[in-house]
């Protein structure tokens, strides 16, 4: 396909949407600008996210840069490498050799041969990148030598994500991602989310607006779109909800060039977390023809066995 080969070393990564997922988006309602949003609702949500991530990260011991260390689980119990699914030490050198070669040949174009999107991360973006990178490092048992601050910060996070999926099956990668996401939100927080944000007009639109406003650092420029009953059956006929987020060109996919990292570290864990744990159905619909992605809150995702993404080679 169009994406660069060899980035996902684990099995079970296949397949490409034939024809892609095409639709005519309705009128854009909200752009991804925090100034356009109600800060009384979204600022507390962002604060809760940051505190939760930092609390989880602080529960983990400081590590070296090598895969295979012992670590603490979310309950404080000592967890072995076998339990965590971390790669044995012999694979550390293989991973670092692979990443070293990547650093020597940085991409000059996106996976489709187009121009790379330029990003100028602000201090808040770099803070969130560092937090996510720390959490992923605690799961993988490996840390990138790239700096936490500056233009290489995002690439450092991507290198740690490579360690999370190194020599693992898609299911193993997804399980690791779920353990990270699940550990960021305590059970009390999950219950409050399920109570306050149901898959109705209010709940789906709040989720879409928060995502578009506060996650461009991870996925790039995005905007909220409306959807109707024809695409989201739970929406009453004749109504439209601003429950979808259109990511113009996913930064994660553009920089990694890897379908495995898209499906195993983002799409499937997020769909499972929102749908199975938080009671908010979420369908993530990446388009490998243009590297865009659409997140539709309130819409049940297609089963993985039937998902066209499964047929997309890395």
Coordinates of C-alpha atoms in Angstrom, one line a residue:
X1 CA 0.0 0.0 0.0
X2 CA 0.8 3.6 0.4
X3 CA 2.4 3.4 3.9
X4 CA 6.1 2.8 4.5
X5 CA 6.8 -0.9 5.2
X6 CA 8.6 -2.5 8.1
X7 CA 7.5 -0.2 11.0
X8 CA 5.3 -2.8 12.8
X9 CA 7.3 -5.8 13.8
X10 CA 4.5 -7.8 15.3
X11 CA 2.1 -10.2 13.4
X12 CA -1.6 -9.7 12.7
X13 CA -1.1 -6.4 10.9
X14 CA -2.8 -6.5 7.6
X15 CA -5.1 -5.0 5.1
X16 CA -6.3 -1.7 3.4
X17 CA -9.7 -0.1 2.9
X18 CA -10.6 -0.5 -0.7
X19 CA -12.1 2.7 -1.8
X20 CA -11.6 4.2 1.7
X21 CA -14.4 5.5 3.8
X22 CA -16.0 8.3 1.9
X23 CA -18.9 10.6 2.8
X24 CA -19.8 14.2 2.4
X25 CA -19.4 15.9 5.8
X26 CA -22.1 18.3 6.8
X27 CA -21.5 21.8 7.9
X28 CA -18.7 22.3 10.3
X29 CA -20.0 23.6 13.6
X30 CA -17.0 24.1 15.8
X31 CA -13.3 24.5 15.0
X32 CA -10.6 23.3 17.2
X33 CA -10.0 26.5 19.0
X34 CA -10.2 26.5 22.8
X35 CA -11.4 30.1 22.8
X36 CA -14.6 29.0 21.1
X37 CA -15.5 26.6 23.9
X38 CA -17.1 26.9 27.3
X39 CA -14.0 26.8 29.6
X40 CA -16.2 26.2 32.6
X41 CA -16.9 22.7 31.1
X42 CA -13.7 21.9 29.3
X43 CA -10.9 23.4 31.6
X44 CA -11.9 21.1 34.5
X45 CA -12.0 18.1 32.2
X46 CA -8.5 18.9 31.0
X47 CA -7.2 19.3 34.5
X48 CA -8.7 16.0 35.6
X49 CA -7.0 14.3 32.6
X50 CA -3.6 15.9 33.4
X51 CA -3.8 15.0 37.1
X52 CA -4.9 11.5 36.4
X53 CA -2.0 10.9 34.0
X54 CA 0.5 12.4 36.4
X55 CA -0.8 10.4 39.3
X56 CA -0.5 7.2 37.3
X57 CA 3.0 8.1 36.2
X58 CA 4.1 8.9 39.7
X59 CA 3.1 5.4 40.9
X60 CA 5.7 4.0 38.6
X61 CA 9.4 3.6 39.6
X62 CA 12.2 5.4 37.7
X63 CA 13.7 3.2 35.0
X64 CA 16.6 2.9 32.7
X65 CA 16.3 2.8 28.9
X66 CA 16.1 -1.0 28.6
X67 CA 13.2 -3.3 27.9
X68 CA 12.9 -6.0 30.5
X69 CA 13.0 -4.3 33.9
X70 CA 10.6 -5.1 36.7
X71 CA 7.9 -2.6 37.5
X72 CA 5.0 -1.7 39.7
X73 CA 1.5 -2.5 38.6
X74 CA -1.5 -0.1 39.0
X75 CA -2.2 -1.7 42.4
X76 CA 1.3 -1.3 43.7
X77 CA 2.2 -5.0 43.3
X78 CA 5.5 -5.9 41.9
X79 CA 4.9 -7.1 38.3
X80 CA 7.3 -9.3 36.4
X81 CA 8.3 -8.9 32.8
X82 CA 6.4 -12.0 31.8
X83 CA 3.2 -10.6 33.4
X84 CA 3.7 -7.3 31.7
X85 CA 4.5 -8.8 28.4
X86 CA 7.7 -6.8 28.1
X87 CA 10.3 -8.0 25.6
X88 CA 13.3 -9.9 27.0
X89 CA 16.6 -7.9 27.2
X90 CA 18.0 -9.6 24.1
X91 CA 15.5 -7.7 22.0
X92 CA 16.4 -4.3 23.4
X93 CA 19.4 -4.0 21.1
X94 CA 17.3 -5.0 18.1
X95 CA 14.8 -2.3 18.9
X96 CA 17.5 0.3 19.4
X97 CA 19.2 -0.7 16.2
X98 CA 15.9 -0.3 14.3
X99 CA 15.3 3.1 15.8
X100 CA 18.8 4.2 15.2
X101 CA 18.5 3.5 11.5
X102 CA 15.3 5.5 11.5
X103 CA 17.0 8.5 13.1
X104 CA 19.6 8.3 10.4
X105 CA 16.9 8.5 7.7
X106 CA 14.3 10.9 9.0
X107 CA 11.2 11.0 6.7
X108 CA 11.3 13.7 4.1
X109 CA 7.6 13.2 3.1
X110 CA 4.5 11.7 4.6
X111 CA 3.7 8.0 3.9
X112 CA 1.8 8.9 0.8
X113 CA 4.6 11.0 -0.6
X114 CA 3.1 14.3 0.3
X115 CA 4.5 17.2 2.3
X116 CA 5.1 16.6 6.0
X117 CA 2.9 18.8 8.2
X118 CA 5.0 21.3 10.2
X119 CA 4.2 21.5 13.9
X120 CA 5.3 24.1 16.4
X121 CA 4.3 22.6 19.8
X122 CA 3.7 25.1 22.5
X123 CA 4.6 24.5 26.2
X124 CA 1.2 22.9 27.0
X125 CA 1.5 20.5 24.0
X126 CA 5.0 19.5 25.1
X127 CA 3.7 18.9 28.6
X128 CA 1.1 16.5 27.4
X129 CA 3.5 14.8 25.0
X130 CA 5.9 14.3 27.9
X131 CA 3.2 12.9 30.2
X132 CA 1.9 10.4 27.6
X133 CA 5.5 9.4 26.8
X134 CA 6.2 8.7 30.4
X135 CA 3.1 6.6 30.9
X136 CA 3.9 4.6 27.7
X137 CA 7.5 4.1 28.9
X138 CA 6.3 2.7 32.2
X139 CA 4.4 0.1 30.2
X140 CA 7.1 -0.8 27.6
X141 CA 10.0 -0.7 30.0
X142 CA 12.1 1.4 27.6
X143 CA 12.7 5.1 27.2
X144 CA 13.9 7.0 24.1
X145 CA 17.1 9.1 24.3
X146 CA 15.4 12.0 22.5
X147 CA 14.8 15.1 24.6
X148 CA 11.5 15.7 26.2
X149 CA 11.4 19.3 25.2
X150 CA 11.7 20.8 21.7
X151 CA 11.1 19.7 18.1
X152 CA 12.1 16.1 18.8
X153 CA 9.7 15.6 21.7
X154 CA 6.9 14.0 19.6
X155 CA 9.4 11.7 17.9
X156 CA 10.6 10.6 21.3
X157 CA 7.1 9.6 22.2
X158 CA 6.7 7.7 18.9
X159 CA 9.9 5.8 19.6
X160 CA 8.5 4.7 23.0
X161 CA 5.3 3.6 21.2
X162 CA 7.5 1.4 18.9
X163 CA 8.8 -0.2 22.1
X164 CA 5.3 -0.9 23.2
X165 CA 4.5 -2.9 20.1
X166 CA 8.0 -4.4 19.4
X167 CA 7.7 -8.1 18.5
X168 CA 4.1 -8.3 19.8
X169 CA 0.9 -9.4 18.3
X170 CA -1.9 -7.0 17.7
X171 CA -3.8 -8.3 20.6
X172 CA -0.8 -8.0 22.9
X173 CA -0.3 -4.4 21.8
X174 CA -4.0 -3.6 22.4
X175 CA -3.9 -5.2 25.8
X176 CA -0.9 -3.0 26.8
X177 CA -2.7 0.1 25.5
X178 CA -5.8 -0.8 27.4
X179 CA -3.8 -1.2 30.6
X180 CA -2.5 2.3 30.2
X181 CA -5.8 3.9 29.4
X182 CA -7.6 2.0 32.1
X183 CA -5.1 2.9 34.7
X184 CA -5.5 6.6 34.1
X185 CA -9.0 6.7 35.3
X186 CA -10.0 5.3 38.8
X187 CA -13.2 3.3 39.1
X188 CA -15.0 6.3 40.8
X189 CA -14.1 8.5 37.8
X190 CA -15.4 5.9 35.4
X191 CA -18.7 5.7 37.2
X192 CA -19.1 9.5 37.2
X193 CA -18.4 9.5 33.5
X194 CA -21.0 6.9 32.8
X195 CA -23.5 8.8 34.9
X196 CA -22.8 12.3 33.6
X197 CA -22.1 11.6 29.9
X198 CA -24.5 9.2 28.4
X199 CA -24.6 8.5 24.7
X200 CA -27.2 11.2 24.1
X201 CA -26.9 14.5 22.3
X202 CA -25.3 16.3 25.3
X203 CA -22.8 13.5 26.1
X204 CA -21.7 12.9 22.5
X205 CA -21.3 16.6 21.7
X206 CA -19.3 17.3 24.9
X207 CA -16.9 14.5 24.1
X208 CA -16.5 15.6 20.5
X209 CA -15.8 19.2 21.5
X210 CA -13.2 18.3 24.2
X211 CA -11.4 16.0 21.7
X212 CA -11.3 18.7 19.0
X213 CA -10.1 21.4 21.4
X214 CA -7.5 19.6 23.5
X215 CA -6.0 16.8 21.4
X216 CA -4.5 18.4 18.3
X217 CA -1.0 17.9 20.0
X218 CA -1.5 14.2 19.5
X219 CA -3.5 13.9 16.2
X220 CA -3.2 17.3 14.5
X221 CA -5.8 19.8 13.4
X222 CA -9.3 18.7 13.9
X223 CA -12.9 20.0 13.8
X224 CA -16.3 19.0 15.0
X225 CA -18.9 17.9 12.4
X226 CA -22.6 17.0 12.5
X227 CA -24.0 13.6 12.0
X228 CA -27.6 12.4 11.4
X229 CA -29.7 9.3 11.8
X230 CA -28.5 7.7 8.6
X231 CA -25.0 7.4 10.0
X232 CA -25.6 7.2 13.8
X233 CA -28.9 5.2 14.3
X234 CA -29.3 6.4 17.9
X235 CA -29.9 10.0 16.6
X236 CA -33.6 10.6 16.1
X237 CA -34.7 11.0 12.5
X238 CA -34.7 14.7 11.5
X239 CA -32.1 15.6 14.1
X240 CA -28.3 16.2 13.8
X241 CA -25.8 16.0 16.6
X242 CA -22.3 17.6 16.6
X243 CA -20.8 14.3 17.7
X244 CA -18.1 13.7 15.1
X245 CA -14.5 14.9 15.1
X246 CA -12.8 15.0 11.7
X247 CA -9.0 14.9 12.0
X248 CA -7.6 16.5 8.8
X249 CA -4.3 14.5 8.7
X250 CA -3.5 12.4 11.7
X251 CA -0.2 13.4 13.1
X252 CA 0.3 10.0 14.8
X253 CA -0.2 8.1 11.5
X254 CA 1.7 10.6 9.4
X255 CA 4.8 10.5 11.6
X256 CA 4.7 6.7 12.4
X257 CA 3.7 5.6 8.9
X258 CA 2.4 2.4 10.6
X259 CA -1.1 0.9 10.5
X260 CA -0.2 -1.4 13.4
X261 CA 0.4 1.6 15.7
X262 CA -2.8 3.2 14.5
X263 CA -4.9 0.1 15.1
X264 CA -3.2 -1.4 18.1
X265 CA -2.2 1.7 20.1
X266 CA -5.1 4.1 19.2
X267 CA -8.2 2.9 17.3
X268 CA -9.0 -0.4 19.0
X269 CA -8.1 0.5 22.6
X270 CA -10.0 3.8 22.4
X271 CA -13.1 2.1 21.0
X272 CA -13.0 -0.5 23.7
X273 CA -12.3 1.9 26.5
X274 CA -15.1 4.3 25.5
X275 CA -17.6 1.6 24.6
X276 CA -17.0 -1.2 27.0
X277 CA -15.7 0.7 30.1
X278 CA -17.3 4.2 29.9
X279 CA -20.5 3.3 28.1
X280 CA -20.0 5.8 25.3
X281 CA -19.9 4.1 21.9
X282 CA -17.0 5.4 19.7
X283 CA -16.2 4.6 16.1
X284 CA -12.7 5.6 14.9
X285 CA -12.5 5.6 11.1
X286 CA -9.0 6.2 9.7
X287 CA -8.7 6.7 6.0
X288 CA -5.5 5.4 4.6
X289 CA -6.0 7.2 1.3
X290 CA -5.4 10.6 2.8
X291 CA -4.3 9.9 6.4
X292 CA -7.4 11.5 7.8
X293 CA -9.5 10.0 10.6
X294 CA -13.0 10.5 11.9
X295 CA -14.1 9.9 15.4
X296 CA -17.9 9.5 15.8
X297 CA -19.2 9.4 19.4
X298 CA -22.4 7.5 19.9
X299 CA -21.8 5.2 17.0
X300 CA -21.0 1.6 17.5
X301 CA -17.7 0.6 15.8
X302 CA -17.5 -2.1 13.1
X303 CA -16.3 -5.5 14.6
X304 CA -12.6 -5.9 14.0
X305 CA -13.1 -9.0 12.0
X306 CA -15.1 -7.0 9.5
X307 CA -13.0 -3.8 9.6
X308 CA -11.3 -2.9 6.3
X309 CA -8.3 -1.6 8.3
X310 CA -7.5 -5.2 9.1
X311 CA -6.6 -5.7 5.4
X312 CA -4.2 -2.8 5.3
X313 CA -0.5 -3.7 5.2
X314 CA 1.8 -1.7 7.4

